[in-house]
Amino acid sequence: MSPLLTAPRAAALATAALATAALTTAALATLLPAAAWTTSATASTAATAPADPAVAAAASLAPEKKCTLPGGLAELSGLAMSRRHPGVFYAVNDSGNTNQVFAVDCSTTTGRLAATLTVSGVGNTDWEGLALGTDASGAPAILVGDIGDNLGGRTEIAVHGFSEPEPLADATVTPVTYRFSYSDGRHDAESLLADPVSGRMYVASKLVGAAGRLHRAPLPPLTGQVNTLTAVGSAPVFATDGASSPSGASYVLRSGGPLGANTASVHDTAGAKLADVALPASRRARR
């Protein structure tokens, strides 16, 4: 069994801080510098761990508010830090909401909506994941995961990708859409990850009471056809989000409450678990 680590130790082990928050039906995941990670509905950083290792291992991490969220973000289900704009993260609302990605400037205590990016030509069936990958030229790309399937009725899911904008401003963007199906049947999912070096995408399935699976996309995925997601590893019970470290040397998957363990599991690129990190309990919305 892997050790239960405090936030600073786990961050160093993962080569980056973990990214974990829960705002709605999916826990949000993102990447932060090595000294901080997200733990609350207001994009928080973890408090300093107790000095006593025994106490530290058992203690619940107290979230520290980083910034408040602007209006209109009531059902966030995906979060990813910008690679071009320091202090900015991208967010999406889940099913039943608009086909928009919101850029939020969290560099001060009051979060500011810096830009609204409308993704043209696609709907929001169940946007549950968000990640920063790469476009065809290797530049940062925003990946929107339309991967939710609560009732197990979707024969295919989709990821919509577009280059991260520079500068930030309200805009309508035209995505490249990749269609996927799983090699082992239908799955519900809330976790979209992207390797920051290769750009390869991964989706972790979400199950109640049983471990999910981590599925790997082909590289590169092709447009105009359905690509196959192949199971390559395990995911925690009730996986609600995940993220790759900035270097691509590790990744994290979160088991979120109330049906998960409120734990973030850190893995190396081979899938071996390096650590489990206890997270504060967080509320979940209706979906």
Short mmCIF file of C-alpha atoms in Angstrom, two decimals:
data_model
loop_
_atom_site.label_atom_id
_atom_site.label_comp_id
_atom_site.label_asym_id
_atom_site.label_seq_id
_atom_site.Cartn_x
_atom_site.Cartn_y
_atom_site.Cartn_z
CA MET A 1 0.00 0.00 0.00
CA SER A 2 1.34 3.42 -0.86
CA PRO A 3 2.04 5.93 1.91
CA LEU A 4 -0.40 8.65 2.88
CA LEU A 5 1.51 11.88 2.25
CA THR A 6 1.05 15.44 3.29
CA ALA A 7 0.51 18.03 0.55
CA PRO A 8 4.10 19.39 0.35
CA ARG A 9 5.68 15.91 0.22
CA ALA A 10 3.23 14.67 -2.39
CA ALA A 11 3.77 17.75 -4.50
CA ALA A 12 7.50 17.15 -4.58
CA LEU A 13 6.99 13.49 -5.37
CA ALA A 14 4.66 14.26 -8.25
CA THR A 15 7.09 16.85 -9.68
CA ALA A 16 4.18 19.22 -9.38
CA ALA A 17 1.40 19.94 -7.00
CA LEU A 18 -1.77 17.96 -7.17
CA ALA A 19 -4.82 19.54 -8.60
CA THR A 20 -8.00 18.64 -6.85
CA ALA A 21 -11.29 20.39 -6.11
CA ALA A 22 -14.96 19.50 -6.10
CA LEU A 23 -17.54 22.04 -7.24
CA THR A 24 -20.31 19.96 -8.84
CA THR A 25 -20.92 16.51 -10.25
CA ALA A 26 -17.23 16.21 -11.07
CA ALA A 27 -14.32 17.15 -8.87
CA LEU A 28 -12.16 19.68 -10.61
CA ALA A 29 -8.54 18.99 -11.40
CA THR A 30 -5.82 21.31 -12.51
CA LEU A 31 -2.09 21.87 -12.34
CA LEU A 32 -0.43 24.35 -9.99
CA PRO A 33 3.18 25.15 -9.10
CA ALA A 34 4.94 22.72 -6.79
CA ALA A 35 4.06 24.59 -3.60
CA ALA A 36 0.28 24.66 -4.07
CA TRP A 37 -2.70 22.57 -5.08
CA THR A 38 -6.44 23.08 -5.39
CA THR A 39 -8.71 21.82 -2.63
CA SER A 40 -11.91 23.85 -2.43
CA ALA A 41 -14.65 25.34 -4.54
CA THR A 42 -12.76 28.61 -4.66
CA ALA A 43 -9.51 27.36 -6.21
CA SER A 44 -7.61 26.87 -2.96
CA THR A 45 -4.14 25.98 -1.77
CA ALA A 46 -3.42 23.46 0.98
CA ALA A 47 -2.42 24.64 4.42
CA THR A 48 1.02 23.88 5.84
CA ALA A 49 1.16 20.32 7.16
CA PRO A 50 1.75 19.57 10.86
CA ALA A 51 5.36 18.86 11.85
CA ASP A 52 4.56 15.49 13.47
CA PRO A 53 4.47 12.88 10.64
CA ALA A 54 1.96 10.71 12.48
CA VAL A 55 -0.36 13.66 12.97
CA ALA A 56 0.26 14.84 9.43
CA ALA A 57 -0.74 11.51 7.95
CA ALA A 58 -4.05 11.45 9.77
CA ALA A 59 -4.94 15.12 9.69
CA SER A 60 -7.55 16.52 7.34
CA LEU A 61 -6.09 19.30 5.19
CA ALA A 62 -7.65 22.66 5.92
CA PRO A 63 -8.33 24.54 2.66
CA GLU A 64 -7.18 28.11 2.31
CA LYS A 65 -9.20 30.38 0.05
CA LYS A 66 -7.30 31.48 -3.04
CA CYS A 67 -9.98 33.49 -4.87
CA THR A 68 -13.74 33.71 -5.15
CA LEU A 69 -15.44 32.70 -8.38
CA PRO A 70 -17.30 35.14 -10.61
CA GLY A 71 -21.00 34.64 -11.28
CA GLY A 72 -22.31 32.16 -13.82
CA LEU A 73 -20.06 29.31 -12.74
CA ALA A 74 -22.51 27.42 -10.56
CA GLU A 75 -22.04 23.93 -12.05
CA LEU A 76 -18.33 23.76 -12.79
CA SER A 77 -17.18 20.30 -13.76
CA GLY A 78 -13.71 20.86 -15.21
CA LEU A 79 -10.75 23.08 -14.40
CA ALA A 80 -7.30 23.50 -15.99
CA MET A 81 -4.55 26.04 -15.46
CA SER A 82 -3.44 28.23 -18.35
CA ARG A 83 0.05 27.76 -19.75
CA ARG A 84 0.12 31.18 -21.38
CA HIS A 85 -1.45 33.41 -18.71
CA PRO A 86 -0.14 33.24 -15.12
CA GLY A 87 -2.88 33.13 -12.51
CA VAL A 88 -5.58 32.17 -15.04
CA PHE A 89 -7.52 28.93 -15.11
CA TYR A 90 -10.12 27.65 -17.56
CA ALA A 91 -13.43 26.16 -16.47
CA VAL A 92 -16.56 24.60 -17.95
CA ASN A 93 -20.06 23.96 -16.68
CA ASP A 94 -21.54 20.50 -17.15
CA SER A 95 -24.64 19.10 -18.90
CA GLY A 96 -27.55 21.42 -19.55
CA ASN A 97 -25.31 24.47 -19.74
CA THR A 98 -23.73 26.46 -22.53
CA ASN A 99 -20.95 25.39 -24.92
CA GLN A 100 -18.54 27.87 -23.37
CA VAL A 101 -15.13 27.78 -21.71
CA PHE A 102 -14.53 30.46 -19.07
CA ALA A 103 -11.11 31.99 -18.40
CA VAL A 104 -10.91 33.13 -14.77
CA ASP A 105 -8.11 35.34 -13.47
CA CYS A 106 -7.38 34.12 -9.95
CA SER A 107 -4.27 36.22 -9.37
CA THR A 108 -6.12 38.27 -6.74
CA THR A 109 -8.58 37.31 -4.01
CA THR A 110 -11.54 38.27 -6.21
CA GLY A 111 -11.69 36.04 -9.24
CA ARG A 112 -12.31 37.94 -12.47
CA LEU A 113 -13.89 36.54 -15.63
CA ALA A 114 -11.15 37.37 -18.12
CA ALA A 115 -12.76 35.86 -21.23
CA THR A 116 -15.61 33.67 -22.42
CA LEU A 117 -14.72 31.32 -25.26
CA THR A 118 -17.74 29.97 -27.16
CA VAL A 119 -16.98 26.64 -28.84
CA SER A 120 -18.79 26.79 -32.17
CA GLY A 121 -20.59 23.91 -33.83
CA VAL A 122 -20.83 21.65 -30.78
CA GLY A 123 -23.25 21.16 -27.91
CA ASN A 124 -22.74 20.43 -24.25
CA THR A 125 -24.05 16.89 -23.88
CA ASP A 126 -22.17 16.37 -20.63
CA TRP A 127 -18.96 18.38 -20.39
CA GLU A 128 -17.18 16.80 -17.44
CA GLY A 129 -13.45 17.12 -18.15
CA LEU A 130 -10.98 19.83 -19.07
CA ALA A 131 -7.27 19.56 -19.76
CA LEU A 132 -4.38 21.45 -21.35
CA GLY A 133 -2.84 19.44 -24.14
CA THR A 134 -1.02 20.39 -27.32
CA ASP A 135 -2.16 21.35 -30.81
CA ALA A 136 -0.65 20.14 -34.10
CA SER A 137 2.27 22.56 -33.74
CA GLY A 138 2.99 21.58 -30.13
CA ALA A 139 1.53 24.79 -28.69
CA PRO A 140 -0.85 24.68 -25.68
CA ALA A 141 -4.39 23.58 -26.52
CA ILE A 142 -7.55 23.55 -24.43
CA LEU A 143 -9.27 20.16 -24.47
CA VAL A 144 -12.94 19.97 -23.49
CA GLY A 145 -14.08 16.48 -22.51
CA ASP A 146 -17.72 15.74 -23.39
CA ILE A 147 -17.28 12.42 -21.60
CA GLY A 148 -20.06 12.18 -19.01
CA ASP A 149 -22.51 9.28 -19.34
CA ASN A 150 -24.50 8.87 -16.13
CA LEU A 151 -27.03 6.46 -17.67
CA GLY A 152 -24.58 4.46 -19.78
CA GLY A 153 -26.40 5.33 -23.00
CA ARG A 154 -23.67 6.92 -25.14
CA THR A 155 -22.13 4.85 -27.91
CA GLU A 156 -19.37 7.45 -28.27
CA ILE A 157 -17.94 10.44 -26.45
CA ALA A 158 -16.00 13.45 -27.71
CA VAL A 159 -13.12 15.78 -26.93
CA HIS A 160 -13.12 19.24 -28.50
CA GLY A 161 -9.71 20.89 -28.81
CA PHE A 162 -8.58 24.38 -29.78
CA SER A 163 -5.40 26.42 -29.34
CA GLU A 164 -5.09 28.36 -26.12
CA PRO A 165 -5.72 32.01 -27.05
CA GLU A 166 -3.20 34.79 -26.86
CA PRO A 167 -4.26 37.40 -25.85
CA LEU A 168 -7.31 36.60 -23.72
CA ALA A 169 -10.56 38.11 -24.99
CA ASP A 170 -14.15 37.02 -25.57
CA ALA A 171 -14.17 34.98 -28.76
CA THR A 172 -15.84 32.22 -30.72
CA VAL A 173 -13.45 29.37 -31.41
CA THR A 174 -13.67 26.54 -33.93
CA PRO A 175 -12.58 23.24 -32.39
CA VAL A 176 -11.09 20.07 -33.75
CA THR A 177 -13.40 17.32 -32.50
CA TYR A 178 -12.16 13.82 -31.72
CA ARG A 179 -14.74 11.05 -31.28
CA PHE A 180 -14.04 8.07 -29.05
CA SER A 181 -15.51 4.78 -27.91
CA TYR A 182 -14.13 2.39 -25.30
CA SER A 183 -12.62 -0.97 -26.19
CA ASP A 184 -14.35 -2.59 -23.19
CA GLY A 185 -17.89 -1.20 -23.32
CA ARG A 186 -19.58 2.01 -22.23
CA HIS A 187 -18.42 4.01 -19.24
CA ASP A 188 -19.30 7.10 -17.30
CA ALA A 189 -16.31 9.42 -16.84
CA GLU A 190 -15.38 12.76 -15.35
CA SER A 191 -11.58 12.66 -15.71
CA LEU A 192 -9.74 13.87 -18.81
CA LEU A 193 -5.93 14.01 -18.73
CA ALA A 194 -3.39 15.04 -21.36
CA ASP A 195 0.34 14.42 -21.41
CA PRO A 196 1.89 17.92 -21.68
CA VAL A 197 4.83 16.60 -23.73
CA SER A 198 3.31 14.12 -26.19
CA GLY A 199 -0.25 15.46 -26.09
CA ARG A 200 -1.68 11.96 -25.63
CA MET A 201 -5.10 11.96 -23.94
CA TYR A 202 -6.43 9.67 -21.23
CA VAL A 203 -9.91 9.18 -19.76
CA ALA A 204 -10.56 7.59 -16.35
CA SER A 205 -13.91 5.89 -15.90
CA LYS A 206 -16.04 6.47 -12.81
CA LEU A 207 -17.71 3.62 -10.93
CA VAL A 208 -19.61 3.51 -7.64
CA GLY A 209 -18.22 0.96 -5.21
CA ALA A 210 -15.57 -0.42 -7.57
CA ALA A 211 -12.31 0.69 -9.14
CA GLY A 212 -12.51 2.40 -12.50
CA ARG A 213 -10.12 2.10 -15.42
CA LEU A 214 -7.67 4.48 -17.04
CA HIS A 215 -8.11 4.47 -20.83
CA ARG A 216 -5.53 5.69 -23.34
CA ALA A 217 -6.32 7.42 -26.62
CA PRO A 218 -4.35 6.68 -29.79
CA LEU A 219 -1.63 9.15 -30.75
CA PRO A 220 -2.52 11.03 -32.75
CA PRO A 221 -6.30 10.60 -32.62
CA LEU A 222 -7.96 11.02 -36.00
CA THR A 223 -10.87 13.22 -36.98
CA GLY A 224 -13.77 11.96 -39.07
CA GLN A 225 -13.85 8.57 -37.40
CA VAL A 226 -14.36 6.97 -33.98
CA ASN A 227 -11.08 6.40 -32.13
CA THR A 228 -10.69 3.57 -29.64
CA LEU A 229 -9.88 4.21 -25.97
CA THR A 230 -7.92 1.25 -24.59
CA ALA A 231 -7.78 0.34 -20.90
CA VAL A 232 -4.20 0.56 -19.66
CA GLY A 233 -4.49 0.87 -15.89
CA SER A 234 -6.70 1.28 -12.87
CA ALA A 235 -8.51 4.31 -11.49
CA PRO A 236 -9.85 4.86 -7.98
CA VAL A 237 -13.40 4.19 -6.89
CA PHE A 238 -15.62 7.07 -8.03
CA ALA A 239 -12.88 8.90 -9.93
CA THR A 240 -14.03 12.50 -10.25
CA ASP A 241 -11.05 14.12 -11.96
CA GLY A 242 -7.38 13.92 -12.77
CA ALA A 243 -4.42 15.82 -14.16
CA SER A 244 -0.89 15.32 -15.44
CA SER A 245 2.06 17.06 -13.82
CA PRO A 246 3.55 19.97 -15.84
CA SER A 247 6.60 17.83 -16.73
CA GLY A 248 4.53 14.80 -17.70
CA ALA A 249 6.49 12.67 -15.21
CA SER A 250 3.43 11.80 -13.13
CA TYR A 251 -0.32 12.10 -12.96
CA VAL A 252 -2.99 12.20 -10.29
CA LEU A 253 -6.52 10.78 -10.08
CA ARG A 254 -9.01 11.94 -7.48
CA SER A 255 -11.61 9.85 -5.67
CA GLY A 256 -14.28 12.36 -4.66
CA GLY A 257 -17.00 12.38 -2.03
CA PRO A 258 -19.59 11.51 -1.00
CA LEU A 259 -19.17 8.16 -2.79
CA GLY A 260 -15.39 8.25 -3.01
CA ALA A 261 -12.57 8.37 -0.49
CA ASN A 262 -11.63 12.07 -0.80
CA THR A 263 -8.14 10.96 -1.80
CA ALA A 264 -5.81 11.95 -4.61
CA SER A 265 -3.63 9.10 -5.91
CA VAL A 266 -0.30 10.00 -7.51
CA HIS A 267 1.09 7.66 -10.21
CA ASP A 268 4.22 7.57 -12.31
CA THR A 269 4.00 7.31 -16.08
CA ALA A 270 4.09 3.50 -15.89
CA GLY A 271 0.95 3.56 -13.74
CA ALA A 272 2.62 2.60 -10.45
CA LYS A 273 1.07 4.34 -7.48
CA LEU A 274 3.50 6.63 -5.70
CA ALA A 275 1.29 8.04 -2.98
CA ASP A 276 -2.20 8.67 -1.68
CA VAL A 277 -2.98 12.17 -0.44
CA ALA A 278 -5.90 12.78 1.92
CA LEU A 279 -8.17 15.61 0.79
CA PRO A 280 -10.77 17.68 2.64
CA ALA A 281 -14.37 16.54 2.19
CA SER A 282 -16.19 18.59 -0.43
CA ARG A 283 -19.78 19.16 -1.44
CA ARG A 284 -21.27 17.85 -4.65
CA ALA A 285 -24.16 19.24 -6.62
CA ARG A 286 -27.09 17.31 -8.05
CA ARG A 287 -25.39 16.01 -11.21
#
